[in-house]
Coordinates of C-alpha atoms in Angstrom, one line a residue:
M1 CA 0.1 -0.1 0.1
D2 CA 2.8 2.3 0.9
R3 CA 4.2 1.6 -2.8
H4 CA 0.7 2.6 -4.2
L5 CA 0.5 5.9 -2.4
M6 CA 4.0 7.0 -3.2
D7 CA 2.8 7.3 -6.8
G8 CA 2.6 11.1 -6.8
T9 CA 0.9 11.2 -10.1
T10 CA -2.1 9.4 -8.7
Y11 CA -2.2 10.3 -5.0
Q12 CA -1.4 13.6 -3.2
Q13 CA -1.2 13.7 0.5
V14 CA -3.5 16.1 2.3
T15 CA -2.1 18.3 5.2
N16 CA -5.6 18.7 7.0
G17 CA -8.0 15.7 6.2
E18 CA -10.8 17.2 8.3
T19 CA -10.8 20.3 6.1
A20 CA -10.8 18.3 2.9
L21 CA -13.7 16.4 4.2
R22 CA -15.7 19.4 4.9
N23 CA -15.0 21.1 1.6
A24 CA -16.0 17.8 -0.2
Q25 CA -19.2 17.7 2.0
T26 CA -20.0 21.3 1.0
R27 CA -19.5 20.6 -2.8
S28 CA -21.6 17.6 -2.7
K29 CA -24.6 19.3 -0.9
S30 CA -24.1 22.2 -3.5
L31 CA -24.4 19.7 -6.4
V32 CA -27.4 18.0 -4.8
F33 CA -29.2 21.3 -4.8
S34 CA -28.2 21.8 -8.5
L35 CA -29.3 18.5 -9.6
S36 CA -32.5 18.9 -7.7
R37 CA -33.2 22.2 -9.3
N38 CA -31.7 21.3 -12.8
N39 CA -31.6 24.7 -14.0
G40 CA -35.2 25.4 -13.0
R41 CA -36.5 22.2 -15.0
G42 CA -36.5 19.7 -11.9
G43 CA -37.1 16.0 -12.8
I44 CA -33.9 14.4 -11.4
L45 CA -34.4 14.3 -7.6
K46 CA -37.6 14.1 -5.6
P47 CA -37.8 16.1 -2.5
A48 CA -37.5 13.1 -0.1
T49 CA -34.5 11.8 -2.0
R50 CA -32.9 15.2 -2.1
D51 CA -33.4 15.4 1.8
F52 CA -31.9 11.9 2.1
F53 CA -28.8 12.9 0.4
L54 CA -28.3 16.1 2.3
A55 CA -28.7 14.2 5.6
L56 CA -26.0 11.7 4.8
R57 CA -23.4 11.8 7.5
S58 CA -20.2 11.2 5.5
K59 CA -16.7 10.7 6.8
L60 CA -13.2 10.1 5.6
P61 CA -13.1 6.7 3.9
N62 CA -10.5 4.1 4.2
I63 CA -8.4 2.6 1.5
Y64 CA -7.4 -1.1 1.6
L65 CA -5.7 -3.3 -0.8
L66 CA -6.6 -6.6 -2.6
P67 CA -3.1 -8.6 -3.2
K68 CA -3.2 -10.3 -6.6
I69 CA -0.9 -13.1 -5.4
H70 CA -1.8 -15.4 -8.5
K71 CA 0.6 -13.0 -10.2
G72 CA 3.4 -13.5 -7.9
I73 CA 5.9 -11.3 -6.2
D74 CA 7.4 -8.3 -8.3
P75 CA 11.1 -8.8 -8.5
I76 CA 11.9 -5.1 -8.3
T77 CA 9.5 -4.0 -5.5
G78 CA 9.4 -7.3 -3.6
T79 CA 5.8 -7.2 -3.1
W80 CA 2.7 -8.6 -4.7
P81 CA 0.8 -6.3 -7.1
G82 CA -2.6 -5.2 -5.7
R83 CA -5.9 -3.5 -6.3
P84 CA -6.5 -0.5 -4.1
V85 CA -10.2 -0.5 -3.1
L86 CA -11.9 2.6 -1.4
S87 CA -14.5 1.8 1.3
G88 CA -16.8 4.5 -0.2
C89 CA -20.3 3.7 1.3
S90 CA -20.0 6.9 3.6
A91 CA -17.8 8.8 1.5
P92 CA -18.5 12.4 0.8
T93 CA -18.9 11.9 -2.8
R94 CA -21.6 9.0 -2.2
P95 CA -24.7 11.1 -3.1
I96 CA -23.4 12.4 -6.4
D97 CA -21.9 8.9 -7.0
R98 CA -25.2 7.3 -6.7
I99 CA -27.0 9.9 -9.0
C100 CA -24.3 9.5 -11.6
T101 CA -24.8 5.8 -11.5
A102 CA -28.5 6.1 -12.2
L103 CA -27.7 8.4 -15.2
L104 CA -24.8 6.4 -16.9
N105 CA -25.7 2.8 -16.1
P106 CA -28.4 2.6 -18.7
L107 CA -25.9 3.5 -21.3
L108 CA -23.8 0.4 -20.8
R109 CA -26.3 -1.7 -22.6
L110 CA -26.0 0.3 -25.8
R111 CA -22.5 -1.2 -26.7
D112 CA -22.4 -4.5 -28.6
E113 CA -18.9 -5.6 -27.3
R114 CA -19.9 -5.3 -23.6
L115 CA -20.0 -8.4 -21.5
V116 CA -22.4 -8.4 -18.5
D117 CA -21.0 -11.5 -16.9
T118 CA -19.8 -15.1 -17.6
T119 CA -23.2 -16.2 -18.7
D120 CA -23.4 -13.5 -21.2
F121 CA -19.9 -14.3 -22.5
L122 CA -21.0 -18.0 -22.7
V123 CA -24.1 -17.1 -24.7
K124 CA -22.0 -15.1 -27.1
I125 CA -19.6 -18.0 -27.6
D126 CA -22.6 -20.0 -28.6
E127 CA -23.7 -17.3 -31.0
V128 CA -20.2 -17.3 -32.5
N129 CA -20.5 -21.1 -33.2
K130 CA -23.9 -20.9 -34.8
K131 CA -22.8 -17.7 -36.9
W132 CA -19.4 -18.5 -37.9
G133 CA -19.1 -22.1 -37.6
P134 CA -15.7 -24.0 -37.3
V135 CA -12.7 -21.6 -36.4
P136 CA -10.4 -21.5 -39.4
D137 CA -7.1 -23.1 -39.3
G138 CA -4.5 -20.5 -38.3
A139 CA -6.8 -18.3 -36.2
T140 CA -5.4 -17.1 -32.7
L141 CA -7.4 -16.7 -29.6
F142 CA -6.2 -13.7 -27.5
S143 CA -7.0 -11.7 -24.5
L144 CA -5.9 -8.2 -23.8
D145 CA -5.9 -6.7 -20.3
I146 CA -6.0 -2.9 -19.7
V147 CA -3.4 -2.2 -17.1
S148 CA -4.6 -0.4 -14.0
L149 CA -7.6 0.9 -15.7
Y150 CA -9.5 2.8 -13.0
P151 CA -6.3 4.9 -11.6
S152 CA -5.3 5.6 -15.3
I153 CA -8.3 7.6 -16.6
P154 CA -7.7 11.2 -16.9
Q155 CA -10.4 13.1 -15.1
R156 CA -11.3 16.2 -17.1
E157 CA -11.1 14.3 -20.3
A158 CA -13.0 11.4 -18.9
A159 CA -15.8 13.6 -17.7
T160 CA -16.1 15.4 -20.9
V161 CA -16.3 12.2 -23.1
V162 CA -18.7 10.6 -20.8
A163 CA -21.0 13.7 -20.8
D164 CA -20.8 13.9 -24.6
Y165 CA -21.8 10.2 -25.0
F166 CA -24.5 10.7 -22.6
E167 CA -25.9 13.8 -24.6
R168 CA -25.6 11.8 -28.0
N169 CA -27.4 8.9 -26.7
I170 CA -29.9 10.2 -24.2
H171 CA -32.9 9.6 -26.8
R172 CA -32.1 5.8 -26.4
I173 CA -32.3 5.6 -22.7
R174 CA -35.2 7.7 -21.9
R175 CA -37.5 4.7 -20.8
D176 CA -34.6 3.5 -18.4
L177 CA -34.3 6.9 -16.9
K178 CA -38.0 7.3 -16.4
E179 CA -38.0 3.9 -14.6
A180 CA -35.3 5.3 -12.4
G181 CA -37.5 8.4 -11.6
I182 CA -35.4 10.8 -13.9
Y183 CA -37.7 12.5 -16.3
T184 CA -35.5 15.5 -17.2
P185 CA -31.8 14.6 -17.5
P186 CA -29.3 17.3 -16.5
S187 CA -27.4 19.5 -18.9
K188 CA -24.0 18.3 -20.2
N189 CA -22.1 20.9 -18.1
L190 CA -23.9 20.0 -14.9
L191 CA -23.1 16.2 -15.8
I192 CA -19.5 16.9 -16.1
E193 CA -19.4 19.0 -12.9
A194 CA -21.2 15.9 -11.1
I195 CA -18.6 13.4 -12.6
L196 CA -15.6 15.6 -11.9
H197 CA -16.9 15.8 -8.1
V198 CA -16.9 11.9 -7.8
M199 CA -13.2 11.7 -9.1
R200 CA -11.7 14.7 -7.8
D201 CA -13.1 14.6 -4.2
T202 CA -12.0 11.1 -3.7
I203 CA -10.2 11.4 -0.3
L204 CA -9.0 8.5 1.7
T205 CA -7.1 7.7 4.7
F206 CA -4.4 5.0 5.5
E207 CA -2.6 4.7 8.7
G208 CA -3.5 8.0 10.0
K209 CA -2.7 10.0 6.9
T210 CA -5.0 11.5 4.3
Y211 CA -4.8 11.5 0.6
R212 CA -6.5 12.8 -2.4
Q213 CA -6.8 10.7 -5.7
I214 CA -5.7 13.1 -8.5
K215 CA -5.8 10.8 -11.3
G216 CA -8.3 8.1 -12.3
T217 CA -11.4 7.1 -10.6
A218 CA -11.7 5.0 -7.4
I219 CA -12.5 1.4 -7.2
G220 CA -15.3 1.5 -4.8
A221 CA -17.4 4.3 -6.2
S222 CA -20.3 2.8 -8.0
S223 CA -20.3 5.1 -11.0
S224 CA -16.6 4.1 -11.7
V225 CA -17.7 1.1 -13.8
A226 CA -19.7 3.2 -16.1
I227 CA -17.2 6.0 -16.6
A228 CA -14.4 3.7 -17.3
E229 CA -16.3 1.6 -19.6
I230 CA -17.7 4.5 -21.6
F231 CA -14.3 6.2 -21.7
V232 CA -12.7 3.1 -23.1
H233 CA -15.4 2.7 -25.7
E234 CA -15.2 6.2 -26.9
V235 CA -11.3 6.6 -27.1
F236 CA -10.4 3.0 -28.1
E237 CA -13.3 0.9 -29.4
S238 CA -14.8 3.5 -31.5
R239 CA -11.5 3.6 -33.4
R240 CA -11.1 0.0 -33.5
E241 CA -14.2 -0.6 -35.5
D242 CA -12.4 1.3 -38.5
L243 CA -9.6 -0.9 -38.5
P244 CA -9.3 -2.9 -41.8
T245 CA -7.3 -5.9 -40.1
G246 CA -8.9 -5.8 -36.8
P247 CA -10.1 -8.9 -34.8
R248 CA -13.1 -11.0 -36.1
I249 CA -14.5 -11.6 -32.7
Y250 CA -14.1 -8.9 -30.0
Y251 CA -15.8 -8.9 -26.4
R252 CA -14.9 -6.8 -23.4
Y253 CA -15.8 -7.2 -19.6
I254 CA -14.6 -4.0 -18.0
D255 CA -10.8 -4.2 -18.4
D256 CA -10.5 -7.7 -19.7
I257 CA -10.8 -8.3 -23.7
F258 CA -11.4 -11.5 -25.6
G259 CA -10.9 -11.9 -29.2
I260 CA -10.2 -14.0 -32.3
M261 CA -7.8 -12.9 -35.0
L262 CA -7.7 -14.6 -38.3
R263 CA -4.7 -15.1 -40.6
P264 CA -2.0 -13.8 -41.2
P265 CA -0.4 -14.2 -37.6
G266 CA 1.2 -10.8 -38.0
N267 CA -2.1 -9.0 -37.9
L268 CA -2.4 -9.7 -34.1
D269 CA 1.1 -8.0 -33.5
V270 CA -0.2 -5.0 -35.5
F271 CA -3.3 -4.7 -33.6
Y272 CA -1.6 -5.1 -30.3
S273 CA 0.9 -2.3 -31.2
W274 CA -2.0 -0.1 -32.4
A275 CA -3.9 -0.7 -29.1
N276 CA -1.0 0.5 -27.1
S277 CA -0.7 3.6 -29.2
V278 CA -4.3 4.9 -29.3
H279 CA -4.2 6.8 -25.9
Q280 CA -1.3 7.8 -23.7
N281 CA -3.2 6.6 -20.5
L282 CA -4.3 3.2 -21.7
S283 CA -1.7 0.4 -22.0
F284 CA -2.3 -3.4 -22.6
T285 CA -0.8 -6.8 -21.7
I286 CA -1.6 -9.8 -24.1
D287 CA -2.1 -13.6 -23.9
R288 CA -2.4 -15.6 -27.0
S289 CA -3.0 -19.2 -28.1
E290 CA -3.9 -21.2 -31.0
T291 CA -5.5 -23.8 -29.0
E292 CA -7.1 -22.5 -25.6
L293 CA -7.2 -19.6 -23.5
N294 CA -8.4 -18.5 -20.0
F295 CA -10.7 -15.7 -19.8
L296 CA -12.8 -14.7 -16.6
D297 CA -13.6 -17.9 -14.9
T298 CA -13.6 -20.0 -18.1
T299 CA -11.3 -21.6 -20.3
V300 CA -12.1 -21.3 -24.2
Y301 CA -10.7 -23.9 -26.4
I302 CA -10.9 -25.1 -30.0
N303 CA -12.3 -28.6 -30.3
P304 CA -9.5 -30.4 -32.4
T305 CA -12.0 -32.5 -34.3
T306 CA -14.9 -30.0 -34.9
R307 CA -13.0 -26.9 -34.7
Q308 CA -15.9 -25.3 -32.8
L309 CA -15.3 -23.2 -29.7
E310 CA -15.8 -25.1 -26.4
T311 CA -15.5 -23.8 -22.8
K312 CA -15.0 -25.2 -19.4
A313 CA -14.5 -23.9 -15.9
F314 CA -11.3 -22.3 -14.9
Y315 CA -9.7 -22.0 -11.5
K316 CA -6.8 -19.9 -10.6
P317 CA -3.8 -21.6 -9.0
T318 CA -4.4 -19.9 -5.6
N319 CA -7.9 -21.3 -5.5
L320 CA -7.8 -23.7 -2.6
H321 CA -11.5 -24.7 -2.9
T322 CA -11.8 -24.2 0.9
Y323 CA -15.6 -24.3 0.9
L324 CA -17.9 -23.7 3.9
Q325 CA -17.8 -26.4 6.4
Y326 CA -21.0 -28.4 6.6
H327 CA -21.2 -28.0 10.4
S328 CA -20.2 -24.4 10.6
S329 CA -22.7 -21.9 12.3
H330 CA -24.9 -21.3 9.2
P331 CA -28.6 -22.1 8.4
Q332 CA -28.9 -25.7 7.2
P333 CA -30.6 -24.9 4.0
L334 CA -27.6 -22.8 3.0
T335 CA -24.9 -25.5 3.4
N336 CA -27.3 -28.1 1.8
S337 CA -27.7 -25.8 -1.3
L338 CA -24.0 -25.0 -1.9
P339 CA -23.2 -28.3 -3.7
Y340 CA -26.0 -28.0 -6.1
S341 CA -25.4 -24.1 -6.7
L342 CA -21.8 -24.6 -7.5
G343 CA -22.5 -27.6 -9.6
L344 CA -25.0 -25.7 -11.6
R345 CA -22.3 -23.1 -12.5
L346 CA -20.1 -25.9 -13.9
K347 CA -23.0 -27.3 -15.9
R348 CA -23.6 -23.7 -17.3
I349 CA -20.0 -23.3 -18.2
N350 CA -18.9 -26.8 -19.5
T351 CA -20.1 -27.6 -23.1
C352 CA -18.6 -31.1 -23.2
P353 CA -20.3 -33.7 -21.0
D354 CA -16.7 -35.3 -20.5
S355 CA -15.1 -32.1 -18.9
L356 CA -18.3 -31.5 -17.1
G357 CA -18.1 -35.1 -15.5
E358 CA -14.5 -34.6 -14.4
Q359 CA -15.0 -31.2 -12.8
L360 CA -18.2 -32.3 -11.0
E361 CA -16.3 -35.2 -9.6
D362 CA -13.5 -32.9 -8.3
L363 CA -16.2 -30.6 -6.9
W364 CA -17.8 -33.5 -4.8
T365 CA -14.3 -34.3 -3.6
F366 CA -13.9 -30.9 -2.4
F367 CA -17.0 -31.0 -0.5
R368 CA -16.3 -34.4 1.0
N369 CA -13.3 -32.7 2.3
S370 CA -15.5 -30.1 4.1
D371 CA -17.6 -33.1 5.8
Y372 CA -20.6 -33.0 3.5
P373 CA -22.8 -36.1 3.6
E374 CA -23.0 -38.3 0.6
E375 CA -26.9 -37.8 0.6
V376 CA -26.4 -34.1 0.2
L377 CA -24.1 -34.6 -2.7
D378 CA -26.3 -37.2 -4.3
K379 CA -29.3 -35.0 -4.2
A380 CA -27.4 -32.3 -5.9
A381 CA -26.2 -34.7 -8.7
R382 CA -29.6 -35.8 -9.4
K383 CA -31.1 -32.4 -9.5
L384 CA -28.1 -31.3 -12.0
E385 CA -28.9 -34.3 -14.3
Q386 CA -32.5 -32.9 -14.9
K387 CA -31.3 -29.6 -15.8
I388 CA -30.5 -28.6 -19.5
R389 CA -27.7 -26.2 -20.3
E390 CA -29.6 -24.1 -22.9
E391 CA -32.1 -23.3 -20.2
L392 CA -29.4 -22.3 -17.7
L393 CA -28.1 -19.6 -20.3
Q394 CA -31.3 -18.0 -20.6
H395 CA -32.0 -14.7 -18.6
T396 CA -34.7 -15.3 -16.2
G397 CA -34.9 -11.7 -14.7
K398 CA -35.5 -10.9 -11.1
R399 CA -38.3 -12.8 -9.3
H400 CA -40.7 -10.6 -7.5
Q401 CA -41.3 -11.4 -3.9
D402 CA -44.6 -10.7 -2.3
R403 CA -43.7 -11.8 1.2
D404 CA -42.4 -9.6 3.8
I405 CA -38.8 -10.3 5.0
L406 CA -37.8 -10.5 8.7
V407 CA -34.0 -10.0 9.0
T408 CA -32.5 -11.5 12.2
T409 CA -29.0 -12.6 13.3
Y410 CA -28.4 -16.3 13.0
F411 CA -27.5 -18.5 16.0
D412 CA -27.1 -22.3 16.1
G413 CA -30.4 -24.1 16.7
F414 CA -32.4 -20.9 16.4
E415 CA -33.7 -21.5 12.9
K416 CA -36.4 -24.2 13.4
P417 CA -37.9 -22.9 16.6
M418 CA -38.0 -19.4 15.0
K419 CA -40.0 -20.7 12.1
Q420 CA -42.4 -22.7 14.1
V421 CA -43.0 -19.7 16.4
M422 CA -43.9 -17.6 13.4
K423 CA -46.2 -20.2 12.0
R424 CA -48.0 -20.6 15.2
L425 CA -48.3 -16.8 15.4
W426 CA -49.8 -16.4 12.1
T427 CA -52.5 -19.2 12.8
W428 CA -53.4 -17.7 16.0
L429 CA -53.8 -14.2 14.3
E430 CA -56.1 -15.8 11.5
Q431 CA -58.2 -17.4 14.2
K432 CA -58.3 -14.2 16.4
F433 CA -58.9 -11.6 13.5
G434 CA -59.9 -13.6 10.4
D435 CA -63.4 -12.1 10.5
H436 CA -62.2 -8.6 10.7
P437 CA -62.8 -6.4 7.6
S438 CA -59.1 -5.4 7.4
W439 CA -57.8 -9.0 7.8
R440 CA -57.3 -9.3 3.9
K441 CA -54.8 -6.2 4.0
F442 CA -52.7 -8.1 6.6
P443 CA -49.9 -10.3 5.2
Q444 CA -51.5 -13.9 4.7
S445 CA -48.3 -15.7 5.3
P446 CA -45.5 -15.4 7.9
P447 CA -42.5 -13.1 6.7
M448 CA -39.5 -14.9 5.0
L449 CA -36.7 -15.3 7.4
A450 CA -33.3 -13.6 6.2
W451 CA -30.4 -14.6 8.4
K452 CA -27.8 -12.1 9.1
R453 CA -24.3 -13.2 9.6
N454 CA -23.3 -13.4 13.3
K455 CA -19.9 -11.8 14.5
S456 CA -17.0 -14.1 13.8
L457 CA -13.6 -14.2 15.5
K458 CA -12.2 -12.1 12.8
D459 CA -14.8 -9.4 13.4
K460 CA -13.9 -9.2 17.2
L461 CA -10.2 -9.1 16.5
V462 CA -10.0 -6.6 13.5
S463 CA -11.1 -3.1 13.6
A464 CA -12.8 -2.0 10.5
A465 CA -11.1 1.2 10.6
L466 CA -7.6 -0.8 10.5
K467 CA -6.4 1.7 13.4
K468 CA -2.5 1.6 13.8
V469 CA -1.6 0.1 16.9
Q470 CA 1.0 2.4 18.8
G471 CA 4.1 1.0 20.3
R472 CA 3.4 -2.6 19.0
S473 CA 6.3 -5.0 19.2
K474 CA 8.2 -5.8 16.0
T475 CA 8.3 -9.5 16.6
R476 CA 6.6 -11.8 14.2
D477 CA 5.6 -14.1 17.0
G478 CA 1.8 -15.2 16.5
A479 CA 0.8 -14.7 20.1
A480 CA 2.3 -11.1 20.2
C481 CA 0.5 -10.4 17.0
V482 CA -2.9 -11.4 18.6
R483 CA -2.1 -9.3 21.8
N484 CA -1.3 -6.2 19.7
T485 CA -4.5 -6.9 17.5
L486 CA -6.6 -7.0 20.9
K487 CA -5.2 -3.5 21.9
I488 CA -7.2 -2.1 18.8
N489 CA -10.4 -2.8 20.5

């Protein structure tokens, strides 16, 4: 983390964090009022929503690092590469961030090259097989990765590019905006101001020091995905479409790109060189193969007999398959459902029955190592046999839930008595008040129980704010580490 924060082109240390926080809060509230008035046209924020955002009690957010241990230790720095993430739920930019998300997210569906998730990628691979048939000899599978996409985006340019794209395509997303309660979109200048606030007022703390992110957009802000994707589309992919020797197949999931390049082999080198020259802030790494390639959580390979594209599940080498122990403190229906839900994922990804059988058998072994009974695994296997892969690839949408939901903390042995009590209570209520004229307005079924995770040992030992322990021992002895950690609380 020190290595990340020493990058003076991305992070700038702030002398007085509380002053920076107050200034960001003031700008946030001013923008909430501006978006609410919308130059006298209204139509963006209802009074209740405006007041909710104005009442938000923001604070200096923490930054933490997700080490990418699967990529190995950097020989120069001696540390793993990492992804810096902002804990931004209570950040001062949060109100404007959520408004920008509602405005920009509908634009993402307009791009043909965009991948929503793994299932969307699998559907597109099936479409490639149906439309193009066998992969020609000499074709190359390749993947590009945009290096440090979020911190690399130039803030002023990105805000202008995204606002331009929004203004040009607003007629195509009016229905989506109305469903989000936005009837009169903001002007281009007001949207630029809002986007710049989200990026420029990203302030963060680490070990008692405060920093401002002066380049890019933060991982942790909900609008960052839309800002980054639209920016890449406008400055890179809109130009790629005009290339005479570009890839035949091209899809992108945020900063990961999958494609197929036809012959001659040199075309891929030309395309890769061109990609790294399009914009000074965008650089790419590449993987290539004429047989198989790992992309997202799949392995895409060319069937040597049919030359059709096939897929199977891919696990990173660091995946230890340490699934939830069967007898851990969790609701029994949850643990019983895990083998089936993970088996369902394998059936969705695998196109070949042989590879599916092998990966399912490995999965059952992993669950046996976590003490799952054979009857639970057998039941999951029987349910999977009844599923058809084509149906699993179809988008089902969100199911509407009419029942009320009661959220409560889970304790061992609490689940069954709780359900019995709720059922007896509803039976008594019906017997007592079933003839009342207002009974039909009352929920006719007990609420659905939703279990909140109880505090674990980690929650009790580790402070969420990652407070620095003063005067702690430099020893690496495990007991000393635990004693020092306890001092936090």
